[in-house]
Amino acid sequence: MRCEIIAVGTELLLGQTIDSNSAWIAEQLALAGLDAHFQTRVGDNMERMVSSIRLALERNEAVIMCGGLGPTQDDITRFALAEVMGSALRRDPALVARIGERFRSRGREMPGNNLLQADVPDGATPIAEMPGTAPGLICPVGDGVVYAVPGVPSEMKQMISGTVLRDLKLRAGVAAVIKSRTLRTWGYAESKLAELLTARIEALDATGNPTLAFLASGIEGIKVRITAKAASETEVGKLLSEEERRVRAILGDTVFGVDEQTMESVVINLLRQASLSLATAESLTGGLLGARITDIPGASDVFRGGLVAYANELKQQMLGVPPGPVVSETTAIHMAAGVRRLLNADVGLATTGVAGPSEQEGQAVGTVYVALAIGEQVEARRLQLGGNRKQIRQFAVIGILNMLRRRLLTIDDQPRAAP
Amino acid sequence: MRCEIIAVGTELLLGQTIDSNSAWIAEQLALAGLDAHFQTRVGDNMERMVSSIRLALERNEAVIMCGGLGPTQDDITRFALAEVMGSALRRDPALVARIGERFRSRGREMPGNNLLQADVPDGATPIAEMPGTAPGLICPVGDGVVYAVPGVPSEMKQMISGTVLRDLKLRAGVAAVIKSRTLRTWGYAESKLAELLTARIEALDATGNPTLAFLASGIEGIKVRITAKAASETEVGKLLSEEERRVRAILGDTVFGVDEQTMESVVINLLRQASLSLATAESLTGGLLGARITDIPGASDVFRGGLVAYANELKQQMLGVPPGPVVSETTAIHMAAGVRRLLNADVGLATTGVAGPSEQEGQAVGTVYVALAIGEQVEARRLQLGGNRKQIRQFAVIGILNMLRRRLLTIDDQPRAAP
């Protein structure tokens, strides 16, 4: 079963919007074992939309169209579909009622325009999910099918996950359940990960189930995705868990999380489990470490706060850093220990270094020191980071968080700050 | 002159990479006054690449292909082009020398694979710019033309800006110089901006030169883009400056910057001009305000540092906030005044509020107080912000920076912190 994605919207052709919808849909198709050989973007133009749909149906069995289902003059996907199907549009009373209800539930009156959204080509079926006012459509055309979903990402995702993928798999005769689980890693380069996993990947190649794939994700580390296929959810879950265990046995604690977990959410959970509170002292990162930690709801359970000591005299006055080079292990150590005491926390983290664009104190751009104080024990590490200013700062943040994570995994009995 | 963009790469079809290259190229085409009616993405597959190029040449006069020019087995754009041109590939000695030089200048030996990159279809011309090891190509096909550029964004951009756009405009007979300037605004909704500028836009419609367009950019505010066309760079510059003056007269100081300027870079410049130093006290934003300020090289000229007072007792102990509700004007005011004194700065900024997902102290998600202390003068403002946790935090940051920006525009003689 081959499926083409057509994204609709003149804003895409003008470069005002980046088409991330197509990438998301493409990923879902790949995970479901369906082929997608082409993606097309076309403007809000009747003739070009019709020719794009026809071409897509010639070279594929299925088409997913995304966008152009709104209530304005520009939104002509349903007209283009009626043209391709050779059908008339008919107002669907059930949809009129549902759209009206959407407005009533928000206490608003329905503008007349929105009635247009209830017009369905003869032979098409509305998609059951309808989180907004735009109904999705399933349109059979000869032996093929076109699914139309709105361009609003949350609405699109609900329809694809809820109806379109299931319908596609039924048509393709894919009875199997396909699921994936992503292990998130930090610390190895992609080439090193590949080397470590070569033997396992070769062993898996024999059966092709499950499979392993790497996805480099920049400052988010490298993801190892396990995809498995089986007759039931339970069996798929078992395959995934078995493979996860094998991969973790190979990669050890470079695996920091699974699926939606982030480095900061994992660290917050570990701190919470250990009943440890956290404080940060930032120079290089200027607040970014605190910002990433507090991006996680519930961070206040463990995070007391931080000092951004950007001016060097603040490092000395507030944190007890001795005079001398600020891009140094000594400075990082005193910052971590100092902020732990100053803000009365169990754990102190510190960053200092050269983010660029120019060198500092004769140290090259990318020279970074991070330090970690737990109770009276303090350790520091020098990192030599590549990339631009933004990347160096982000890598320093994830580097120190990872250092804390690995430290928290090794301790069970923890010295605590004085009450 | 119509131009289709073809992005090449199986990673695009698997949804592993979002195709931001096509959006960037599309924007450049639109700014140059060239039409782009279709965009296509195709995998690293000979047959499908060839059919995509042929189709694109049928419905357009020009095609820009992006990707597939690297040295690996997957990179087959040059083979597909040779096929479409009906040409043989010939190794270009000048390119061999240039590619070799790239490696020598980095002190590395050239792998044999990279020689493939010097293979050029007969009749094609290499693009002059070559920032990496992948040469771009200009390939005439009948009356049409295909430009091939690498998928690495920096290399692609240099070739498009340096050669492709100029060549396209020559072919299209566009003698005019087209340039645009973007005014960045904060404070008005798009509908309000549109209302204020309606009369001006209608007046411009008569000549169509210059033109105005709005681009909503979320947490970056709304951009007003002026595009002008004239016979020379000087005349275009004059048109843009005249129009900028008119738009600024209408929008006043909601215009915070031009083109690449950001709210934080503008604020840092204003502080530097006024010789004022800055400190921040963050609760809601957890370090994000400091992080955005220190993202700008040279922030250390004005930014002393900040206190992230996430735990409420730190607000009281370190900043002198009185006991009571923390999501309040009183708290914001004491935080701003407190951090200015604590870190010995001229200006103090503070944020407190409810980022969600749950309400706090009976206050709704999105309730935010920001405050600004300059010398002994302190002012606060309540903001009611929409969106999710990330958006509320980002809007609070830009909101307080904008408050400081407007304040700095009104002062010339400034009370200073005690030395």
Short mmCIF file of C-alpha atoms in Angstrom, two decimals, chain B residues 42-387:
data_model
loop_
_atom_site.label_atom_id
_atom_site.label_comp_id
_atom_site.label_asym_id
_atom_site.label_seq_id
_atom_site.Cartn_x
_atom_site.Cartn_y
_atom_site.Cartn_z
CA VAL B 42 10.91 12.50 -3.21
CA GLY B 43 13.15 9.78 -1.79
CA ASP B 44 16.63 8.73 -2.93
CA ASN B 45 15.18 6.61 -5.73
CA MET B 46 16.34 6.96 -9.34
CA GLU B 47 13.05 6.23 -11.10
CA ARG B 48 10.94 8.47 -8.87
CA MET B 49 13.49 11.29 -8.96
CA VAL B 50 13.59 11.23 -12.75
CA SER B 51 9.78 11.23 -13.03
CA SER B 52 9.52 14.08 -10.52
CA ILE B 53 12.03 16.22 -12.45
CA ARG B 54 10.26 15.52 -15.77
CA LEU B 55 6.87 16.40 -14.32
CA ALA B 56 8.25 19.56 -12.76
CA LEU B 57 9.76 20.64 -16.08
CA GLU B 58 6.43 20.03 -17.82
CA ARG B 59 4.55 22.38 -15.54
CA ASN B 60 7.29 24.97 -14.84
CA GLU B 61 10.14 26.77 -16.58
CA ALA B 62 12.58 26.19 -13.74
CA VAL B 63 13.22 23.63 -11.01
CA ILE B 64 15.30 23.86 -7.85
CA MET B 65 16.40 20.49 -6.50
CA CYS B 66 17.71 20.39 -2.98
CA GLY B 67 19.71 17.43 -1.63
CA GLY B 68 21.33 14.24 -2.90
CA LEU B 69 24.66 15.82 -3.94
CA GLY B 70 26.79 14.21 -1.23
CA PRO B 71 29.47 11.53 -1.70
CA THR B 72 27.52 8.46 -0.52
CA GLN B 73 25.66 5.75 -2.39
CA ASP B 74 22.34 7.40 -1.50
CA ASP B 75 23.30 10.62 -3.24
CA ILE B 76 22.07 10.18 -6.79
CA THR B 77 20.80 13.62 -7.81
CA ARG B 78 23.59 14.04 -10.40
CA PHE B 79 22.73 10.67 -11.97
CA ALA B 80 19.04 11.55 -12.17
CA LEU B 81 19.91 14.88 -13.80
CA ALA B 82 22.18 13.21 -16.36
CA GLU B 83 19.32 10.85 -17.21
CA VAL B 84 16.83 13.71 -17.66
CA MET B 85 19.35 15.70 -19.74
CA GLY B 86 20.25 12.62 -21.81
CA SER B 87 23.89 13.38 -21.01
CA ALA B 88 26.89 11.41 -19.87
CA LEU B 89 28.65 12.30 -16.62
CA ARG B 90 32.18 13.61 -17.01
CA ARG B 91 34.67 14.22 -14.21
CA ASP B 92 35.47 17.93 -14.00
CA PRO B 93 39.20 18.41 -13.23
CA ALA B 94 38.62 21.91 -11.81
CA LEU B 95 36.10 20.46 -9.33
CA VAL B 96 38.48 17.62 -8.43
CA ALA B 97 41.04 20.26 -7.53
CA ARG B 98 38.55 22.36 -5.51
CA ILE B 99 37.23 19.38 -3.57
CA GLY B 100 40.78 18.19 -2.87
CA GLU B 101 41.65 21.68 -1.64
CA ARG B 102 38.69 21.62 0.81
CA PHE B 103 40.13 18.54 2.46
CA ARG B 104 43.73 19.78 2.41
CA SER B 105 42.74 23.07 4.03
CA ARG B 106 41.22 21.09 6.93
CA GLY B 107 44.33 18.92 7.10
CA ARG B 108 42.39 15.82 6.05
CA GLU B 109 42.90 13.30 3.29
CA MET B 110 40.16 13.12 0.63
CA PRO B 111 38.26 9.80 0.68
CA GLY B 112 37.95 8.30 -2.81
CA ASN B 113 34.15 8.62 -2.66
CA ASN B 114 34.33 12.38 -2.76
CA LEU B 115 35.72 12.26 -6.31
CA LEU B 116 32.18 11.29 -7.40
CA GLN B 117 31.11 14.78 -6.43
CA ALA B 118 33.24 16.13 -9.29
CA ASP B 119 31.12 14.26 -11.88
CA VAL B 120 29.06 16.74 -13.92
CA PRO B 121 26.48 15.91 -16.62
CA ASP B 122 27.60 17.14 -20.05
CA GLY B 123 26.04 20.55 -20.67
CA ALA B 124 25.71 21.40 -16.97
CA THR B 125 27.71 24.15 -15.25
CA PRO B 126 28.91 24.08 -11.64
CA ILE B 127 27.57 26.87 -9.41
CA ALA B 128 30.35 29.29 -8.48
CA GLU B 129 29.73 29.19 -4.72
CA MET B 130 30.97 26.00 -3.10
CA PRO B 131 31.19 26.36 0.68
CA GLY B 132 31.38 22.58 1.27
CA THR B 133 32.54 19.65 -0.84
CA ALA B 134 29.30 19.37 -2.83
CA PRO B 135 29.24 21.42 -6.06
CA GLY B 136 25.89 22.86 -7.09
CA LEU B 137 24.83 22.47 -10.72
CA ILE B 138 22.98 24.50 -13.35
CA CYS B 139 21.44 22.05 -15.83
CA PRO B 140 19.68 23.36 -18.96
CA VAL B 141 16.95 20.97 -20.22
CA GLY B 142 15.27 22.11 -23.43
CA ASP B 143 13.86 25.58 -22.70
CA GLY B 144 13.91 24.92 -18.99
CA VAL B 145 16.54 24.71 -16.31
CA VAL B 146 17.19 22.64 -13.21
CA TYR B 147 19.35 24.00 -10.39
CA ALA B 148 20.74 21.37 -8.02
CA VAL B 149 21.93 22.52 -4.60
CA PRO B 150 23.04 20.53 -1.53
CA GLY B 151 20.68 19.81 1.37
CA VAL B 152 23.04 21.30 3.98
CA PRO B 153 21.18 24.55 4.79
CA SER B 154 24.21 26.86 4.94
CA GLU B 155 25.58 25.58 1.60
CA MET B 156 22.15 25.68 -0.03
CA LYS B 157 21.53 29.27 1.11
CA GLN B 158 24.86 30.53 -0.17
CA MET B 159 24.23 29.05 -3.64
CA ILE B 160 20.62 30.24 -3.88
CA SER B 161 21.48 33.77 -2.75
CA GLY B 162 24.72 33.96 -4.73
CA THR B 163 23.79 32.41 -8.07
CA VAL B 164 20.37 30.79 -8.44
CA LEU B 165 18.14 33.80 -7.74
CA ARG B 166 20.20 36.07 -9.99
CA ASP B 167 20.19 33.50 -12.79
CA LEU B 168 16.42 32.96 -12.42
CA LYS B 169 15.74 36.69 -12.55
CA LEU B 170 17.90 37.04 -15.66
CA ARG B 171 15.99 34.22 -17.36
CA ALA B 172 12.66 35.73 -16.26
CA GLY B 173 13.74 39.10 -17.60
CA VAL B 174 13.30 40.66 -14.16
CA ALA B 175 15.67 43.60 -14.38
CA ALA B 176 14.40 45.20 -11.22
CA VAL B 177 16.03 44.94 -7.81
CA ILE B 178 13.56 43.59 -5.26
CA LYS B 179 14.32 43.91 -1.54
CA SER B 180 12.38 43.68 1.65
CA ARG B 181 12.70 45.03 5.16
CA THR B 182 10.87 43.58 8.14
CA LEU B 183 9.61 45.72 11.00
CA ARG B 184 9.16 43.70 14.15
CA THR B 185 6.26 44.65 16.40
CA TRP B 186 5.03 43.68 19.84
CA GLY B 187 1.82 44.72 21.54
CA TYR B 188 -0.93 44.76 18.91
CA ALA B 189 -2.95 41.73 17.75
CA GLU B 190 -2.80 41.04 14.01
CA SER B 191 -6.37 42.30 13.54
CA LYS B 192 -5.49 45.60 15.25
CA LEU B 193 -2.36 46.02 13.12
CA ALA B 194 -4.40 45.30 9.99
CA GLU B 195 -7.00 47.88 11.04
CA LEU B 196 -4.36 50.55 11.68
CA LEU B 197 -2.65 49.90 8.35
CA THR B 198 -5.76 49.43 6.16
CA ALA B 199 -5.71 52.93 4.70
CA ARG B 200 -1.99 52.72 3.94
CA ILE B 201 -2.31 49.28 2.33
CA GLU B 202 -5.18 50.51 0.15
CA ALA B 203 -3.12 53.50 -0.93
CA LEU B 204 -0.23 51.20 -1.84
CA ASP B 205 -2.49 48.84 -3.79
CA ALA B 206 -2.81 51.56 -6.45
CA THR B 207 0.86 51.23 -7.44
CA GLY B 208 1.67 47.78 -5.99
CA ASN B 209 5.11 49.09 -4.99
CA PRO B 210 6.10 48.91 -2.21
CA THR B 211 3.82 46.28 -0.67
CA LEU B 212 3.08 45.47 2.98
CA ALA B 213 2.51 41.98 4.41
CA PHE B 214 1.92 40.69 7.96
CA LEU B 215 3.59 37.60 9.32
CA ALA B 216 2.42 36.38 12.72
CA SER B 217 5.45 34.85 14.47
CA GLY B 218 4.05 33.65 17.79
CA ILE B 219 6.35 34.49 20.66
CA GLU B 220 8.41 36.65 18.32
CA GLY B 221 5.52 39.03 17.74
CA ILE B 222 4.07 40.11 14.41
CA LYS B 223 6.30 41.12 11.54
CA VAL B 224 5.33 43.78 9.01
CA ARG B 225 7.27 43.17 5.83
CA ILE B 226 7.84 45.97 3.35
CA THR B 227 8.85 44.79 -0.14
CA ALA B 228 9.94 47.25 -2.82
CA LYS B 229 11.07 47.05 -6.41
CA ALA B 230 13.21 49.56 -8.33
CA ALA B 231 15.88 49.84 -10.99
CA SER B 232 18.78 50.07 -8.55
CA GLU B 233 19.83 49.16 -5.01
CA THR B 234 19.89 52.85 -4.07
CA GLU B 235 16.34 53.48 -5.29
CA VAL B 236 15.05 50.35 -3.54
CA GLY B 237 16.74 51.45 -0.31
CA LYS B 238 15.07 54.84 -0.61
CA LEU B 239 11.61 53.30 -1.16
CA LEU B 240 12.06 50.98 1.82
CA SER B 241 13.23 53.77 4.12
CA GLU B 242 10.37 56.07 3.10
CA GLU B 243 7.82 53.33 3.70
CA GLU B 244 9.44 52.36 7.00
CA ARG B 245 9.05 55.98 8.14
CA ARG B 246 5.34 55.97 7.22
CA VAL B 247 4.62 52.65 8.93
CA ARG B 248 6.50 53.70 12.06
CA ALA B 249 4.46 56.91 12.15
CA ILE B 250 1.31 54.75 12.28
CA LEU B 251 2.51 52.00 14.62
CA GLY B 252 4.64 54.11 16.96
CA ASP B 253 6.81 52.29 19.46
CA THR B 254 5.10 48.93 19.00
CA VAL B 255 7.84 48.60 16.36
CA PHE B 256 10.71 47.28 18.43
CA GLY B 257 13.23 46.32 15.77
CA VAL B 258 14.15 45.73 12.16
CA ASP B 259 15.04 42.49 10.33
CA GLU B 260 17.32 40.32 12.48
CA GLN B 261 16.94 42.39 15.67
CA THR B 262 15.27 40.63 18.59
CA MET B 263 13.58 42.11 21.64
CA GLU B 264 16.54 41.11 23.81
CA SER B 265 19.18 42.51 21.43
CA VAL B 266 17.27 45.81 21.27
CA VAL B 267 16.97 46.02 25.06
CA ILE B 268 20.68 45.25 25.52
CA ASN B 269 21.58 48.01 23.06
CA LEU B 270 19.34 50.53 24.83
CA LEU B 271 20.85 49.63 28.22
CA ARG B 272 24.36 49.92 26.79
CA GLN B 273 23.60 53.35 25.32
CA ALA B 274 22.21 54.51 28.67
CA SER B 275 25.11 52.87 30.59
CA LEU B 276 22.65 50.99 32.78
CA SER B 277 23.25 47.57 34.30
CA LEU B 278 20.56 44.92 34.67
CA ALA B 279 19.57 42.22 37.16
CA THR B 280 16.64 39.80 37.05
CA ALA B 281 14.48 38.06 39.67
CA GLU B 282 12.55 35.15 38.21
CA SER B 283 9.89 32.90 39.65
CA LEU B 284 7.43 31.98 36.88
CA THR B 285 10.10 32.03 34.17
CA GLY B 286 12.69 30.07 36.17
CA GLY B 287 15.75 31.45 34.36
CA LEU B 288 14.30 31.90 30.88
CA LEU B 289 14.59 35.70 31.06
CA GLY B 290 18.30 35.46 31.91
CA ALA B 291 18.77 32.74 29.28
CA ARG B 292 17.29 34.88 26.50
CA ILE B 293 19.31 37.93 27.51
CA THR B 294 22.59 35.97 27.65
CA ASP B 295 21.86 34.36 24.32
CA ILE B 296 23.05 37.64 22.80
CA PRO B 297 26.86 38.00 22.47
CA GLY B 298 28.00 41.01 24.49
CA ALA B 299 25.19 40.68 27.07
CA SER B 300 27.88 40.81 29.75
CA ASP B 301 28.32 44.54 29.03
CA VAL B 302 25.02 45.23 30.79
CA PHE B 303 23.75 42.04 32.47
CA ARG B 304 25.08 41.45 35.99
CA GLY B 305 23.03 38.37 36.77
CA GLY B 306 19.83 37.17 38.32
CA LEU B 307 18.20 35.24 41.09
CA VAL B 308 15.81 32.44 40.23
CA ALA B 309 13.67 32.47 43.38
CA TYR B 310 11.47 29.47 42.69
CA ALA B 311 10.89 28.43 46.31
CA ASN B 312 8.79 31.05 48.08
CA GLU B 313 11.01 31.30 51.15
CA LEU B 314 13.88 32.40 48.86
CA LYS B 315 11.75 35.30 47.66
CA GLN B 316 11.37 36.40 51.27
CA GLN B 317 14.89 35.64 52.52
CA MET B 318 16.89 36.88 49.55
CA LEU B 319 14.69 39.59 48.03
CA GLY B 320 12.68 40.95 50.97
CA VAL B 321 9.29 39.92 49.60
CA PRO B 322 6.73 40.17 52.44
CA PRO B 323 4.71 37.06 53.36
CA GLY B 324 1.42 36.77 51.45
CA PRO B 325 0.25 35.59 48.04
CA VAL B 326 3.22 35.17 45.66
CA VAL B 327 1.23 35.69 42.48
CA SER B 328 0.69 39.37 43.19
CA GLU B 329 1.79 42.86 42.27
CA THR B 330 3.38 43.27 45.72
CA THR B 331 5.59 40.24 45.20
CA ALA B 332 6.66 41.36 41.73
CA ILE B 333 7.51 44.84 43.00
CA HIS B 334 9.58 43.56 45.91
CA MET B 335 11.36 41.05 43.68
CA ALA B 336 12.39 43.71 41.15
CA ALA B 337 13.50 46.20 43.81
CA GLY B 338 15.13 43.45 45.87
CA VAL B 339 17.24 41.96 43.10
CA ARG B 340 18.39 45.39 41.95
CA ARG B 341 19.80 45.99 45.42
CA LEU B 342 21.06 42.44 45.99
CA LEU B 343 23.05 42.32 42.75
CA ASN B 344 23.90 46.04 42.77
CA ALA B 345 22.39 46.90 39.39
CA ASP B 346 20.68 49.99 37.96
CA VAL B 347 17.65 48.12 36.69
CA GLY B 348 15.76 45.16 38.19
CA LEU B 349 13.19 43.03 36.38
CA ALA B 350 10.87 40.47 37.99
CA THR B 351 8.37 37.81 36.94
CA THR B 352 5.86 35.87 39.04
CA GLY B 353 2.71 34.05 37.98
CA VAL B 354 0.92 30.83 37.15
CA ALA B 355 2.41 28.89 34.19
CA GLY B 356 0.13 25.91 34.70
CA PRO B 357 -0.95 23.23 34.12
CA SER B 358 -2.85 23.84 37.41
CA GLU B 359 -4.04 27.06 39.00
CA GLN B 360 -2.20 28.43 42.04
CA GLU B 361 -3.41 30.41 45.05
CA GLY B 362 -6.83 30.43 43.35
CA GLN B 363 -5.39 32.37 40.40
CA ALA B 364 -6.06 31.11 36.87
CA VAL B 365 -3.32 29.70 34.64
CA GLY B 366 -1.81 32.59 32.68
CA THR B 367 -2.08 35.17 35.47
CA VAL B 368 1.28 36.91 35.50
CA TYR B 369 2.76 39.92 37.29
CA VAL B 370 5.91 41.58 35.96
CA ALA B 371 7.77 44.48 37.55
CA LEU B 372 10.51 46.89 36.61
CA ALA B 373 12.70 48.83 39.06
CA ILE B 374 14.87 51.67 37.79
CA GLY B 375 16.69 53.34 40.65
CA GLU B 376 14.08 53.77 43.37
CA GLN B 377 11.16 53.88 40.92
CA VAL B 378 9.26 50.60 40.64
CA GLU B 379 6.29 49.81 38.42
CA ALA B 380 4.37 46.58 37.97
CA ARG B 381 1.87 45.23 35.50
CA ARG B 382 -0.60 42.38 35.50
CA LEU B 383 -0.71 40.28 32.32
CA GLN B 384 -3.36 37.70 31.50
CA LEU B 385 -1.64 35.35 29.06
CA GLY B 386 -3.04 32.56 26.90
CA GLY B 387 -1.46 29.35 25.68
#
